[in-house]
């Protein structure tokens, strides 16, 4: 049975932990100079990105290469999934030549269709609903700092969409405290929240959702993301006014715990969701997060392809 990774919940909490540990181990080996492992044995994995990317595209290409596979980058302007031909036909063609697909899509349902029509893993490289690979890298980054303790508070300030959803789901799995602080009208999906609560009930994670920026008090990690996600550019001006009270600036960082770290999935818009001072401060771990995209995703691939 193939395993997909479209949502954080496609792995159990134990499996997520195992993937993070694998990523940690691969990072340790990488730093010792062991950069190549032939786990994929020349398998080809297709990369299809409907939206722009720096980190996700680079780290999947590098990671697949370092694990002995061939990352086949497909120009989406050429493939035009769902436009030139149905998504299910793209899936069944790729399925005849490749052994996996990493896809960044607008609609999460496109990923589900790719997964339904292929016999090998499909990995979510960001959709409107989730960004699970980002969450893997972020939790690896956090656990390196907390030494694998889940006794911390992660506060996400901003839009309750893809990145927030995946961080909230992984918090539910890992059992930490998670506070989502969003402007009125930008709450997370109710369906995601109900899944989160079901998982949290078992793990003991504490999940809070509020519009009150004061809820950042005591947070160990303060995380934000762009106010207008890819595809929402036309709403950018309107969102600026609504989100400004939720900017992560020095005042907000001062409310958090004294040793609080600042996190961002990147790309960042300085002067909007975060100030130049905060993202460039010693508290900022944004490039550690970016570095860990490589290692966490290698852990994921190693896990999915060992099944
Ligand atoms: N954080 C992230 O996914 O970055 P890219 O959009 O550059 O891939
Ligand atoms: N929420 C952002 C994340 C980018 C990595 C977006 O969807 O554009």
Short mmCIF file of C-alpha atoms and ligand atoms in Angstrom, two decimals:
data_model
loop_
_atom_site.label_atom_id
_atom_site.label_comp_id
_atom_site.label_asym_id
_atom_site.label_seq_id
_atom_site.Cartn_x
_atom_site.Cartn_y
_atom_site.Cartn_z
CA UNK A 1 0.00 0.00 0.00
CA UNK A 2 1.41 3.36 -1.02
CA UNK A 3 1.36 6.21 1.48
CA UNK A 4 0.52 9.78 0.46
CA UNK A 5 1.30 12.88 2.47
CA UNK A 6 -1.43 15.36 1.61
CA UNK A 7 -2.24 16.28 5.21
CA UNK A 8 -0.36 16.19 8.50
CA UNK A 9 -2.95 13.59 9.51
CA UNK A 10 -1.84 11.17 6.80
CA UNK A 11 0.75 10.09 9.38
CA UNK A 12 -0.13 9.08 12.93
CA UNK A 13 1.46 11.12 15.75
CA UNK A 14 4.00 8.29 16.23
CA UNK A 15 4.83 8.26 12.52
CA UNK A 16 5.24 12.04 12.43
CA UNK A 17 7.70 11.75 15.31
CA UNK A 18 9.53 8.99 13.47
CA UNK A 19 9.80 11.14 10.32
CA UNK A 20 11.16 14.03 12.40
CA UNK A 21 13.73 11.74 14.02
CA UNK A 22 14.73 10.40 10.60
CA UNK A 23 15.14 13.96 9.34
CA UNK A 24 17.23 14.80 12.41
CA UNK A 25 19.43 11.75 11.81
CA UNK A 26 19.85 12.55 8.10
CA UNK A 27 20.82 16.11 9.05
CA UNK A 28 23.42 14.82 11.50
CA UNK A 29 24.89 12.55 8.83
CA UNK A 30 24.78 15.39 6.27
CA UNK A 31 26.79 17.57 8.64
CA UNK A 32 29.33 14.77 9.05
CA UNK A 33 29.77 14.80 5.28
CA UNK A 34 27.48 11.90 4.36
CA UNK A 35 25.38 13.70 1.77
CA UNK A 36 24.35 10.86 -0.46
CA UNK A 37 22.35 7.74 0.36
CA UNK A 38 20.91 5.50 -2.30
CA UNK A 39 17.54 4.95 -0.62
CA UNK A 40 15.49 5.83 -3.70
CA UNK A 41 17.56 3.63 -6.04
CA UNK A 42 17.10 5.79 -9.12
CA UNK A 43 13.36 6.22 -8.70
CA UNK A 44 11.95 9.21 -10.58
CA UNK A 45 9.74 11.63 -8.66
CA UNK A 46 7.84 14.29 -10.63
CA UNK A 47 7.61 17.83 -9.28
CA UNK A 48 4.63 19.88 -10.48
CA UNK A 49 4.18 23.38 -9.09
CA UNK A 50 1.13 25.45 -10.05
CA UNK A 51 2.44 28.34 -7.93
CA UNK A 52 5.87 29.96 -7.43
CA UNK A 53 8.37 28.48 -4.96
CA UNK A 54 11.95 28.89 -3.80
CA UNK A 55 12.37 26.72 -0.70
CA UNK A 56 10.02 23.85 -1.42
CA UNK A 57 11.17 23.39 -5.00
CA UNK A 58 14.87 23.63 -4.17
CA UNK A 59 14.74 21.34 -1.13
CA UNK A 60 12.69 18.64 -2.83
CA UNK A 61 15.03 18.62 -5.83
CA UNK A 62 18.15 18.54 -3.66
CA UNK A 63 16.64 16.06 -1.19
CA UNK A 64 15.50 13.57 -3.85
CA UNK A 65 18.91 13.81 -5.51
CA UNK A 66 20.72 13.23 -2.21
CA UNK A 67 18.56 10.16 -1.57
CA UNK A 68 19.52 8.63 -4.91
CA UNK A 69 16.43 9.54 -6.92
CA UNK A 70 15.80 11.70 -9.96
CA UNK A 71 13.68 14.80 -9.31
CA UNK A 72 11.88 15.48 -12.58
CA UNK A 73 10.83 19.11 -12.62
CA UNK A 74 7.80 19.66 -14.83
CA UNK A 75 7.07 23.13 -16.14
CA UNK A 76 3.49 23.75 -15.12
CA UNK A 77 2.97 26.18 -17.98
CA UNK A 78 3.54 23.20 -20.21
CA UNK A 79 1.59 20.53 -18.28
CA UNK A 80 -1.35 22.82 -17.33
CA UNK A 81 -3.03 20.20 -15.14
CA UNK A 82 -6.79 20.34 -15.50
CA UNK A 83 -6.55 22.75 -18.43
CA UNK A 84 -4.71 20.92 -21.19
CA UNK A 85 -6.08 17.62 -19.91
CA UNK A 86 -7.91 16.36 -16.80
CA UNK A 87 -5.90 15.99 -13.60
CA UNK A 88 -6.74 12.27 -13.52
CA UNK A 89 -5.17 11.83 -16.97
CA UNK A 90 -2.00 13.69 -15.92
CA UNK A 91 -1.90 11.38 -12.90
CA UNK A 92 -2.29 8.17 -14.90
CA UNK A 93 0.35 9.24 -17.42
CA UNK A 94 2.91 10.13 -14.76
CA UNK A 95 2.04 6.93 -12.95
CA UNK A 96 3.34 4.91 -15.92
CA UNK A 97 6.80 6.53 -15.80
CA UNK A 98 7.47 7.87 -12.32
CA UNK A 99 7.33 6.61 -8.75
CA UNK A 100 5.91 9.59 -6.98
CA UNK A 101 4.63 13.14 -7.38
CA UNK A 102 5.39 16.23 -5.33
CA UNK A 103 2.77 18.85 -6.18
CA UNK A 104 2.01 22.45 -5.22
CA UNK A 105 -1.56 23.27 -6.17
CA UNK A 106 -4.27 25.86 -5.73
CA UNK A 107 -7.07 23.43 -4.84
CA UNK A 108 -6.40 20.67 -2.32
CA UNK A 109 -8.83 18.49 -4.34
CA UNK A 110 -6.24 18.42 -7.16
CA UNK A 111 -3.85 16.60 -4.81
CA UNK A 112 -6.58 14.17 -3.82
CA UNK A 113 -7.26 13.44 -7.48
CA UNK A 114 -3.56 12.90 -8.19
CA UNK A 115 -3.39 10.53 -5.24
CA UNK A 116 -6.49 8.62 -6.29
CA UNK A 117 -5.11 7.92 -9.78
CA UNK A 118 -1.54 6.93 -8.92
CA UNK A 119 0.03 3.87 -7.33
CA UNK A 120 2.97 5.66 -5.71
CA UNK A 121 3.19 8.45 -3.09
CA UNK A 122 1.83 11.95 -3.69
CA UNK A 123 3.28 14.65 -1.45
CA UNK A 124 1.65 18.01 -0.74
CA UNK A 125 4.10 20.83 -1.48
CA UNK A 126 1.39 23.36 -0.41
CA UNK A 127 -2.29 23.64 -1.21
CA UNK A 128 -5.01 26.08 -0.21
CA UNK A 129 -5.72 23.82 2.78
CA UNK A 130 -2.34 22.65 4.13
CA UNK A 131 1.45 22.89 4.03
CA UNK A 132 2.43 19.73 5.92
CA UNK A 133 6.09 19.67 4.78
CA UNK A 134 6.53 23.17 6.19
CA UNK A 135 5.14 21.96 9.52
CA UNK A 136 7.61 19.03 9.54
CA UNK A 137 10.55 21.43 9.10
CA UNK A 138 9.16 23.80 11.72
CA UNK A 139 8.68 21.09 14.33
CA UNK A 140 12.17 19.75 13.63
CA UNK A 141 13.46 23.29 14.23
CA UNK A 142 11.45 23.66 17.43
CA UNK A 143 12.41 20.24 18.79
CA UNK A 144 16.11 20.97 18.18
CA UNK A 145 15.67 23.95 20.51
CA UNK A 146 13.47 22.26 23.14
CA UNK A 147 15.50 19.05 22.99
CA UNK A 148 12.41 17.10 21.92
CA UNK A 149 10.28 18.35 24.80
CA UNK A 150 6.68 19.26 23.93
CA UNK A 151 6.40 21.61 26.89
CA UNK A 152 6.21 24.81 24.83
CA UNK A 153 3.69 27.26 23.38
CA UNK A 154 3.64 27.99 19.67
CA UNK A 155 1.61 31.09 18.80
CA UNK A 156 0.62 31.66 15.19
CA UNK A 157 -0.43 35.23 14.39
CA UNK A 158 -2.21 35.82 11.09
CA UNK A 159 -4.43 34.16 8.53
CA UNK A 160 -5.97 30.86 9.64
CA UNK A 161 -5.19 29.09 6.38
CA UNK A 162 -2.74 26.51 5.01
CA UNK A 163 0.38 27.06 7.16
CA UNK A 164 -1.67 27.71 10.30
CA UNK A 165 -3.77 24.60 9.64
CA UNK A 166 -0.75 22.31 9.35
CA UNK A 167 0.96 23.81 12.42
CA UNK A 168 -2.24 23.39 14.41
CA UNK A 169 -2.65 19.78 13.28
CA UNK A 170 0.96 18.94 14.10
CA UNK A 171 0.66 20.65 17.48
CA UNK A 172 -2.35 18.44 18.18
CA UNK A 173 -0.22 15.42 17.28
CA UNK A 174 2.86 16.47 19.24
CA UNK A 175 0.94 17.52 22.37
CA UNK A 176 2.24 21.09 22.78
CA UNK A 177 0.17 24.23 23.42
CA UNK A 178 -0.85 26.07 20.25
CA UNK A 179 -2.48 29.49 20.11
CA UNK A 180 -3.93 30.75 16.83
CA UNK A 181 -4.46 34.50 16.82
CA UNK A 182 -6.31 35.72 13.73
CA UNK A 183 -8.22 38.82 12.65
CA UNK A 184 -12.03 38.62 12.57
CA UNK A 185 -13.10 36.86 9.38
CA UNK A 186 -9.85 34.90 8.94
CA UNK A 187 -10.53 31.95 11.24
CA UNK A 188 -9.24 28.47 10.38
CA UNK A 189 -11.44 25.95 8.58
CA UNK A 190 -14.05 24.43 10.90
CA UNK A 191 -13.38 21.01 9.47
CA UNK A 192 -9.65 21.28 10.29
CA UNK A 193 -10.46 22.56 13.80
CA UNK A 194 -12.72 19.60 14.50
CA UNK A 195 -9.98 17.19 13.36
CA UNK A 196 -7.47 19.06 15.51
CA UNK A 197 -9.68 18.75 18.57
CA UNK A 198 -10.21 15.04 18.02
CA UNK A 199 -6.43 14.44 17.91
CA UNK A 200 -5.73 16.83 20.80
CA UNK A 201 -8.17 14.94 23.01
CA UNK A 202 -5.91 11.89 22.73
CA UNK A 203 -2.51 13.61 23.01
CA UNK A 204 -3.41 16.24 25.60
CA UNK A 205 -2.41 19.13 23.33
CA UNK A 206 -3.92 22.48 24.32
CA UNK A 207 -5.33 24.36 21.34
CA UNK A 208 -6.66 27.90 21.62
CA UNK A 209 -8.14 30.08 18.87
CA UNK A 210 -8.74 33.78 19.42
CA UNK A 211 -8.78 37.22 17.79
CA UNK A 212 -6.99 38.75 20.81
CA UNK A 213 -3.32 39.60 20.08
CA UNK A 214 -2.66 39.66 23.85
CA UNK A 215 -2.91 35.86 23.70
CA UNK A 216 0.72 35.90 22.46
CA UNK A 217 1.71 36.42 26.11
CA UNK A 218 4.16 33.80 27.28
CA UNK A 219 4.59 32.15 23.86
CA UNK A 220 7.93 30.44 23.29
CA UNK A 221 7.64 30.60 19.50
CA UNK A 222 5.84 33.39 17.63
CA UNK A 223 5.05 32.47 14.04
CA UNK A 224 3.56 34.51 11.23
CA UNK A 225 2.94 34.19 7.49
CA UNK A 226 2.05 36.58 4.66
CA UNK A 227 -1.32 38.32 4.91
CA UNK A 228 -2.29 37.55 1.31
CA UNK A 229 -1.35 34.05 0.20
CA UNK A 230 -0.45 33.11 -3.35
CA UNK A 231 -3.60 33.48 -5.44
CA UNK A 232 -5.04 36.16 -3.12
CA UNK A 233 -2.97 39.05 -4.49
CA UNK A 234 -6.08 41.04 -5.46
CA UNK A 235 -7.09 41.13 -1.76
CA UNK A 236 -3.68 42.39 -0.60
CA UNK A 237 -4.62 46.06 -0.12
CA UNK A 238 -7.85 45.30 1.73
CA UNK A 239 -6.09 42.73 3.94
CA UNK A 240 -3.33 45.20 4.90
CA UNK A 241 -5.81 47.33 6.84
CA UNK A 242 -7.45 44.36 8.53
CA UNK A 243 -4.20 42.57 9.47
CA UNK A 244 -2.11 45.60 10.58
CA UNK A 245 -3.09 45.20 14.29
CA UNK A 246 -1.64 41.68 14.01
CA UNK A 247 1.80 42.70 12.76
CA UNK A 248 4.58 40.88 14.63
CA UNK A 249 6.73 43.78 15.82
CA UNK A 250 8.94 44.37 18.86
CA UNK A 251 5.93 45.17 21.02
CA UNK A 252 4.39 41.78 20.22
CA UNK A 253 7.72 39.99 20.76
CA UNK A 254 8.04 41.77 24.12
CA UNK A 255 4.71 40.28 25.18
CA UNK A 256 5.93 36.76 24.40
CA UNK A 257 8.30 34.82 26.68
CA UNK A 258 11.68 36.51 27.28
CA UNK A 259 13.52 33.91 25.22
CA UNK A 260 10.80 33.71 22.53
CA UNK A 261 11.89 32.85 19.00
CA UNK A 262 10.41 34.36 15.86
CA UNK A 263 9.34 32.00 13.05
CA UNK A 264 8.13 32.51 9.48
CA UNK A 265 7.70 30.04 6.62
CA UNK A 266 9.01 32.69 4.15
CA UNK A 267 8.79 34.52 1.83
CA UNK A 268 8.31 37.43 4.27
CA UNK A 269 6.90 40.87 3.56
CA UNK A 270 8.81 43.23 5.82
CA UNK A 271 6.70 46.11 7.09
CA UNK A 272 3.57 43.98 6.77
CA UNK A 273 3.23 40.79 8.82
CA UNK A 274 6.67 41.30 10.40
CA UNK A 275 8.98 44.24 10.92
CA UNK A 276 12.56 44.35 9.63
CA UNK A 277 13.79 44.59 13.28
CA UNK A 278 12.06 41.37 14.34
CA UNK A 279 12.96 39.22 11.34
CA UNK A 280 16.59 40.39 11.51
CA UNK A 281 16.81 40.07 15.30
CA UNK A 282 18.70 37.38 17.22
CA UNK A 283 15.32 35.85 18.10
CA UNK A 284 14.65 35.03 14.45
CA UNK A 285 15.10 31.40 13.41
CA UNK A 286 13.63 31.72 9.92
CA UNK A 287 16.72 30.42 8.12
CA UNK A 288 17.00 27.45 10.49
CA UNK A 289 13.44 26.62 9.44
CA UNK A 290 14.40 26.98 5.77
CA UNK A 291 17.49 24.80 6.28
CA UNK A 292 15.37 22.12 7.90
CA UNK A 293 13.00 21.94 4.93
CA UNK A 294 15.70 19.81 3.29
CA UNK A 295 16.28 17.46 6.19
CA UNK A 296 12.66 17.06 7.29
CA UNK A 297 11.53 16.29 3.74
CA UNK A 298 14.35 13.78 3.32
CA UNK A 299 13.05 12.13 6.50
CA UNK A 300 9.57 12.07 4.99
CA UNK A 301 10.74 10.54 1.70
CA UNK A 302 12.89 7.99 3.50
CA UNK A 303 9.86 7.01 5.58
CA UNK A 304 7.28 6.88 2.74
CA UNK A 305 9.58 4.89 0.45
CA UNK A 306 10.51 2.39 3.12
CA UNK A 307 6.83 1.37 3.27
N1 LIG B 1 7.91 28.30 2.77
C1 LIG B 1 7.77 27.92 1.49
O1 LIG B 1 7.02 27.02 1.15
O2 LIG B 1 8.54 28.62 0.61
P1 LIG B 1 8.41 28.57 -0.97
O3 LIG B 1 7.03 29.12 -1.31
O4 LIG B 1 9.51 29.42 -1.51
O5 LIG B 1 8.52 27.15 -1.42
N1 LIG B 2 0.31 31.06 3.11
C1 LIG B 2 1.34 31.22 2.12
C2 LIG B 2 2.47 30.28 2.39
C3 LIG B 2 3.62 30.37 1.44
C4 LIG B 2 4.71 29.38 1.75
C5 LIG B 2 0.73 30.98 0.73
O1 LIG B 2 -0.10 30.09 0.60
O2 LIG B 2 1.10 31.69 -0.19
#
